[in-house]
mmCIF file of C-alpha atoms in Angstrom:
data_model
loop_
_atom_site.group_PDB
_atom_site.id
_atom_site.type_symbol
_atom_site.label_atom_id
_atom_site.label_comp_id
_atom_site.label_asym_id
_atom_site.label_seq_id
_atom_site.Cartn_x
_atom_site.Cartn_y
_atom_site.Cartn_z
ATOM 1 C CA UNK R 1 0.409 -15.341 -21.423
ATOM 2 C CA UNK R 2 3.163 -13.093 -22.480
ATOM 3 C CA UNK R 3 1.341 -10.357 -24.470
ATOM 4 C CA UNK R 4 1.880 -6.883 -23.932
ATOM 5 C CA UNK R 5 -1.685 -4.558 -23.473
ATOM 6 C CA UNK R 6 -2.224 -0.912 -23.922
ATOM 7 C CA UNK R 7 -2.215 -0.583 -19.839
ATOM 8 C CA UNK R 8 0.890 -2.399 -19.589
ATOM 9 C CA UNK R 9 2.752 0.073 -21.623
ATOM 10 C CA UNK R 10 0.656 3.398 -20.269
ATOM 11 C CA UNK R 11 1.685 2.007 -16.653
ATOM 12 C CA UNK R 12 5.191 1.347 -17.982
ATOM 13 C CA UNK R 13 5.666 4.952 -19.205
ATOM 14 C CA UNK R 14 4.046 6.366 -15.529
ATOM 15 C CA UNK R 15 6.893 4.615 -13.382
ATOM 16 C CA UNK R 16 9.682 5.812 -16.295
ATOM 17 C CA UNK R 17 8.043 9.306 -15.775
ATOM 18 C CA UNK R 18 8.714 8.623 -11.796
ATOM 19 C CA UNK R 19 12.666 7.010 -12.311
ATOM 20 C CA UNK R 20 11.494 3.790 -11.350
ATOM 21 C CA UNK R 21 13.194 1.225 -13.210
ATOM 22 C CA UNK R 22 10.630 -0.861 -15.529
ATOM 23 C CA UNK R 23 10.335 -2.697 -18.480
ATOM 24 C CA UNK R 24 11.220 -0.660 -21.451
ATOM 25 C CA UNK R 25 10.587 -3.396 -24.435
ATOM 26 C CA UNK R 26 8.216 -6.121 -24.775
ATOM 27 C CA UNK R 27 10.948 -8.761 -24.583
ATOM 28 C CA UNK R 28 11.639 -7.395 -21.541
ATOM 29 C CA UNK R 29 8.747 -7.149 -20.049
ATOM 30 C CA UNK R 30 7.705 -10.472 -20.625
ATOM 31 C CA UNK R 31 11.263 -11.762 -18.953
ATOM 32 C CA UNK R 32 10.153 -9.156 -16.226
ATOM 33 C CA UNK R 33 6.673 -10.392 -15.526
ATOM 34 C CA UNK R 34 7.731 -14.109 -14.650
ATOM 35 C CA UNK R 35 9.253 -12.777 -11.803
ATOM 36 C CA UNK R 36 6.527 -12.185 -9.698
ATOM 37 C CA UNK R 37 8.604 -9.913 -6.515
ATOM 38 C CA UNK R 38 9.300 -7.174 -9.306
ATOM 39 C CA UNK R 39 6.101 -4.929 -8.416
ATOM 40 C CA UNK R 40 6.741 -5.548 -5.119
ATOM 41 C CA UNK R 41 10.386 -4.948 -5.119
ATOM 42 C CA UNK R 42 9.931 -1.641 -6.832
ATOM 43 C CA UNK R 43 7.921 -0.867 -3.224
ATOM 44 C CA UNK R 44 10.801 -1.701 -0.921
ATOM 45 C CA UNK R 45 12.457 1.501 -1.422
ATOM 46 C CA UNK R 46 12.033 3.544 1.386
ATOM 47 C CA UNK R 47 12.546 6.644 -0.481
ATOM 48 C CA UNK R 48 9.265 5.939 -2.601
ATOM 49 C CA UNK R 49 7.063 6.068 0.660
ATOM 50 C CA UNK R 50 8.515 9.177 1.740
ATOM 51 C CA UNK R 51 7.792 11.048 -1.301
ATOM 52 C CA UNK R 52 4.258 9.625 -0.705
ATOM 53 C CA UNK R 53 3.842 10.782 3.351
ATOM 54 C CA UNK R 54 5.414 14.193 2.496
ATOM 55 C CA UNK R 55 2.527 14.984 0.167
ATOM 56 C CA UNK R 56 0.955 16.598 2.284
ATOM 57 C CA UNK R 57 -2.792 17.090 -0.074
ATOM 58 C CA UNK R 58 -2.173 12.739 -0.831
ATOM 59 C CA UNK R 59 -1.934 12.208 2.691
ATOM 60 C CA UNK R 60 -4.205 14.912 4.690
ATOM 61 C CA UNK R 61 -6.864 13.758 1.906
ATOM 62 C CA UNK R 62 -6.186 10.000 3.161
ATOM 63 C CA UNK R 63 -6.416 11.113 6.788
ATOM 64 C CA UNK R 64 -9.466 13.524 6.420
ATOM 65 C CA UNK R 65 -11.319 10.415 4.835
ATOM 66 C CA UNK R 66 -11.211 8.135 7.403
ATOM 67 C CA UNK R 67 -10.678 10.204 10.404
ATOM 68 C CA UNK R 68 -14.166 12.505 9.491
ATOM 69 C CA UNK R 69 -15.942 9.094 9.141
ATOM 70 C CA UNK R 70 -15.716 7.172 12.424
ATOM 71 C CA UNK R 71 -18.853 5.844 12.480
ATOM 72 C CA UNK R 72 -17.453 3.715 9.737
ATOM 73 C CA UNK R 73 -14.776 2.396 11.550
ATOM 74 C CA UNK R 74 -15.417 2.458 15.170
ATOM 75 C CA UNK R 75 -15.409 -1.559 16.577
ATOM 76 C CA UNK R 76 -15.046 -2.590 12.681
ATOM 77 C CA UNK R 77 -11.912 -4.762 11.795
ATOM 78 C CA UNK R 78 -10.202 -3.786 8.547
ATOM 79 C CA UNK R 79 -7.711 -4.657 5.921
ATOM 80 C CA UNK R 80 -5.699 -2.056 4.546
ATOM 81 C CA UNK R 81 -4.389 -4.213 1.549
ATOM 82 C CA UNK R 82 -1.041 -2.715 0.133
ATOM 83 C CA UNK R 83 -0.215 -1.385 3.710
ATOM 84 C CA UNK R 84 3.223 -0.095 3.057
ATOM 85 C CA UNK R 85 5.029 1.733 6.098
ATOM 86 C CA UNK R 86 1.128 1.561 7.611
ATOM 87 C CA UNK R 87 0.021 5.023 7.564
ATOM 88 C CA UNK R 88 -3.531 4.419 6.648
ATOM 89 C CA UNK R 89 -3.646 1.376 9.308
ATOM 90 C CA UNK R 90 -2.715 3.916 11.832
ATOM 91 C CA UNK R 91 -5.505 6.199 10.603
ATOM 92 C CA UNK R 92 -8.225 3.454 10.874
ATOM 93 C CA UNK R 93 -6.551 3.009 14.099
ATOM 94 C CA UNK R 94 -7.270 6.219 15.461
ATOM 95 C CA UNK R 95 -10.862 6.458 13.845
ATOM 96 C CA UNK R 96 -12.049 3.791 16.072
ATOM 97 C CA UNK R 97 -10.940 0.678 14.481
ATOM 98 C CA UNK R 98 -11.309 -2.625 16.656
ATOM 99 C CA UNK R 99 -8.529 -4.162 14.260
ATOM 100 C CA UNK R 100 -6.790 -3.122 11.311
ATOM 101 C CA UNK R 101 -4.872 -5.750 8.916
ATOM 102 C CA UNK R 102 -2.295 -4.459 7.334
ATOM 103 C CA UNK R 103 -0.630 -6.402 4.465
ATOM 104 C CA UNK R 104 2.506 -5.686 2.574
ATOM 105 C CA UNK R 105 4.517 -7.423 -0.455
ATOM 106 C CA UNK R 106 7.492 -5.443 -0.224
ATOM 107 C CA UNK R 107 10.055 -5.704 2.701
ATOM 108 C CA UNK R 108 8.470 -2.040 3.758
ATOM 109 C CA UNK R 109 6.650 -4.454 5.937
ATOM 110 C CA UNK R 110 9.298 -4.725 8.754
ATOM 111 C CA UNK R 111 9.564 -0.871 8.935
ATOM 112 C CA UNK R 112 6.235 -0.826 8.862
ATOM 113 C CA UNK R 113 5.659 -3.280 11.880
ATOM 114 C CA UNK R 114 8.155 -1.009 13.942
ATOM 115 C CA UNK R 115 6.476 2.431 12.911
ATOM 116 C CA UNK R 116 3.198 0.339 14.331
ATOM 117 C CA UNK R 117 5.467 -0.357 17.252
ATOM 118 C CA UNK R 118 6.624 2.971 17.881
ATOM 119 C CA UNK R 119 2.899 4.510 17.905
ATOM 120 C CA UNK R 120 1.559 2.041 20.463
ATOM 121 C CA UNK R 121 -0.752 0.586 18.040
ATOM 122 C CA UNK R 122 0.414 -2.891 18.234
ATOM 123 C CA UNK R 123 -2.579 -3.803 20.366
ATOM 124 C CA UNK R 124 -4.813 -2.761 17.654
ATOM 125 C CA UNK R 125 -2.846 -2.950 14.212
ATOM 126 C CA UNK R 126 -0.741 -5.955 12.647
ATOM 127 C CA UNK R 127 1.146 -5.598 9.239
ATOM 128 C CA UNK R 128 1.932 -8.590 7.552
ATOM 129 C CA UNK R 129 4.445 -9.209 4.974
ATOM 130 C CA UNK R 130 2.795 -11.348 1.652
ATOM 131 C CA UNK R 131 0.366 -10.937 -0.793
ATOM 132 C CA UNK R 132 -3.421 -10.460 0.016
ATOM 133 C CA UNK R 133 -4.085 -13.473 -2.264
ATOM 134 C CA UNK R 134 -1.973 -15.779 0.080
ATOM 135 C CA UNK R 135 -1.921 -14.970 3.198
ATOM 136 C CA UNK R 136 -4.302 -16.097 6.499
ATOM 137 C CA UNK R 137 -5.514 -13.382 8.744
ATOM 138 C CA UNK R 138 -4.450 -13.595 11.948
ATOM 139 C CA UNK R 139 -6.058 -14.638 15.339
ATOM 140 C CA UNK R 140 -8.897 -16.685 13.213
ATOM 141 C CA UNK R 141 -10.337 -13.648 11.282
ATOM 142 C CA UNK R 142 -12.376 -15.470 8.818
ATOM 143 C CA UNK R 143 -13.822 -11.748 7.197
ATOM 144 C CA UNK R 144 -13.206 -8.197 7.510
ATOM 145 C CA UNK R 145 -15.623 -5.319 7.762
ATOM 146 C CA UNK R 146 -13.761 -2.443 5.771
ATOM 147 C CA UNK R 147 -11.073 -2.902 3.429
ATOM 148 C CA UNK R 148 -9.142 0.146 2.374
ATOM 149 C CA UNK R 149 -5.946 0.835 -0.009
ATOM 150 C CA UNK R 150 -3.806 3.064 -1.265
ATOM 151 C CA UNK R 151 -4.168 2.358 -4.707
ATOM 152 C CA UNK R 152 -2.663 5.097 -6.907
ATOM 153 C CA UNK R 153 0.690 4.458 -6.223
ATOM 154 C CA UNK R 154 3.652 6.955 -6.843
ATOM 155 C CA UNK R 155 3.496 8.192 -9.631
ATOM 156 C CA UNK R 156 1.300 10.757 -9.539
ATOM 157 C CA UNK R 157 3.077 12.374 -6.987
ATOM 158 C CA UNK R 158 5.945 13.671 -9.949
ATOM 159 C CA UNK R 159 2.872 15.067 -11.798
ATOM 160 C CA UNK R 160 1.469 16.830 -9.124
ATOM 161 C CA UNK R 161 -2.004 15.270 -10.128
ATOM 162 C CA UNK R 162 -3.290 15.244 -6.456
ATOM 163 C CA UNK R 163 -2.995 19.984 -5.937
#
């Protein structure tokens, strides 16, 4: 389909709000939508991520979650599905996490992959570049026991919705 809903157009004026660039007509967002990399293009940026570690109530809340609940974690293999530079697979990590999944549509991945690498957590944590939907989890993980994302994007950051 091509139509246009009510969401479409509330999430459209959220990213203009944040200076992302997004569809501003219906015509284009209908050219927009057949390209399927465009919501995970707008992701690549590293700039976007930043603004998203550097809030420091977002990110402390994120942290506080996981790390006060260990029990969840501890020997559990999880997916952290939108994984971006892999902050909340580094988390799990650290709460006790026997494997953490990290996947990523945007080319964040690779920085990602190396901020894994630079924390020693390669043992434990893989990010992987695709789209939940399509990829196969590694090392013949058929299920996972925890899945966890950061779902909210950006945007709420520039409205200070999270003080």
């Amino acid at each position: 389909g091509g139509g246009m809903t009510v969401e479409d157009v509330e999430i459209a004026a959220c990213c203009k709000a944040c200076k992302t660039r997004v569809p501003t007509t219906a015509t284009e967002y209908y050219y927009d939508i057949n390209s399927k990399d465009y919501y995970f293009d707008s992701y690549a940026h590293f700039g976007i991520h930043e603004d998203m570690i550097k809030d420091e109530v977002r990110t402390n809340t994120y942290r506080q979650a996981i790390q006060d609940n260990p029990h969840l974690f501890k020997g559990k293999t999880v997916l952290d599905v939108g994984s971006g530079l892999g902050i909340l697979s580094l988390f799990a990590a650290k709460a006790g996490a026997a494997r953490v999944i990290g996947i990523e549509g945007s080319t964040i991945a690779e920085l990602g992959k190396q901020i894994i690498k630079d924390n020693n957590m390669t043992e434990v944590v893989t990010i992987i570049k695709g789209q939940v939907e399509e990829i196969e989890l590694p090392d013949g993980i058929e299920k996972v026991d925890i899945i966890i994302s950061e779902w909210m994007g950006y945007c709420l950051l520039f409205e200070s919705m999270l003080s």
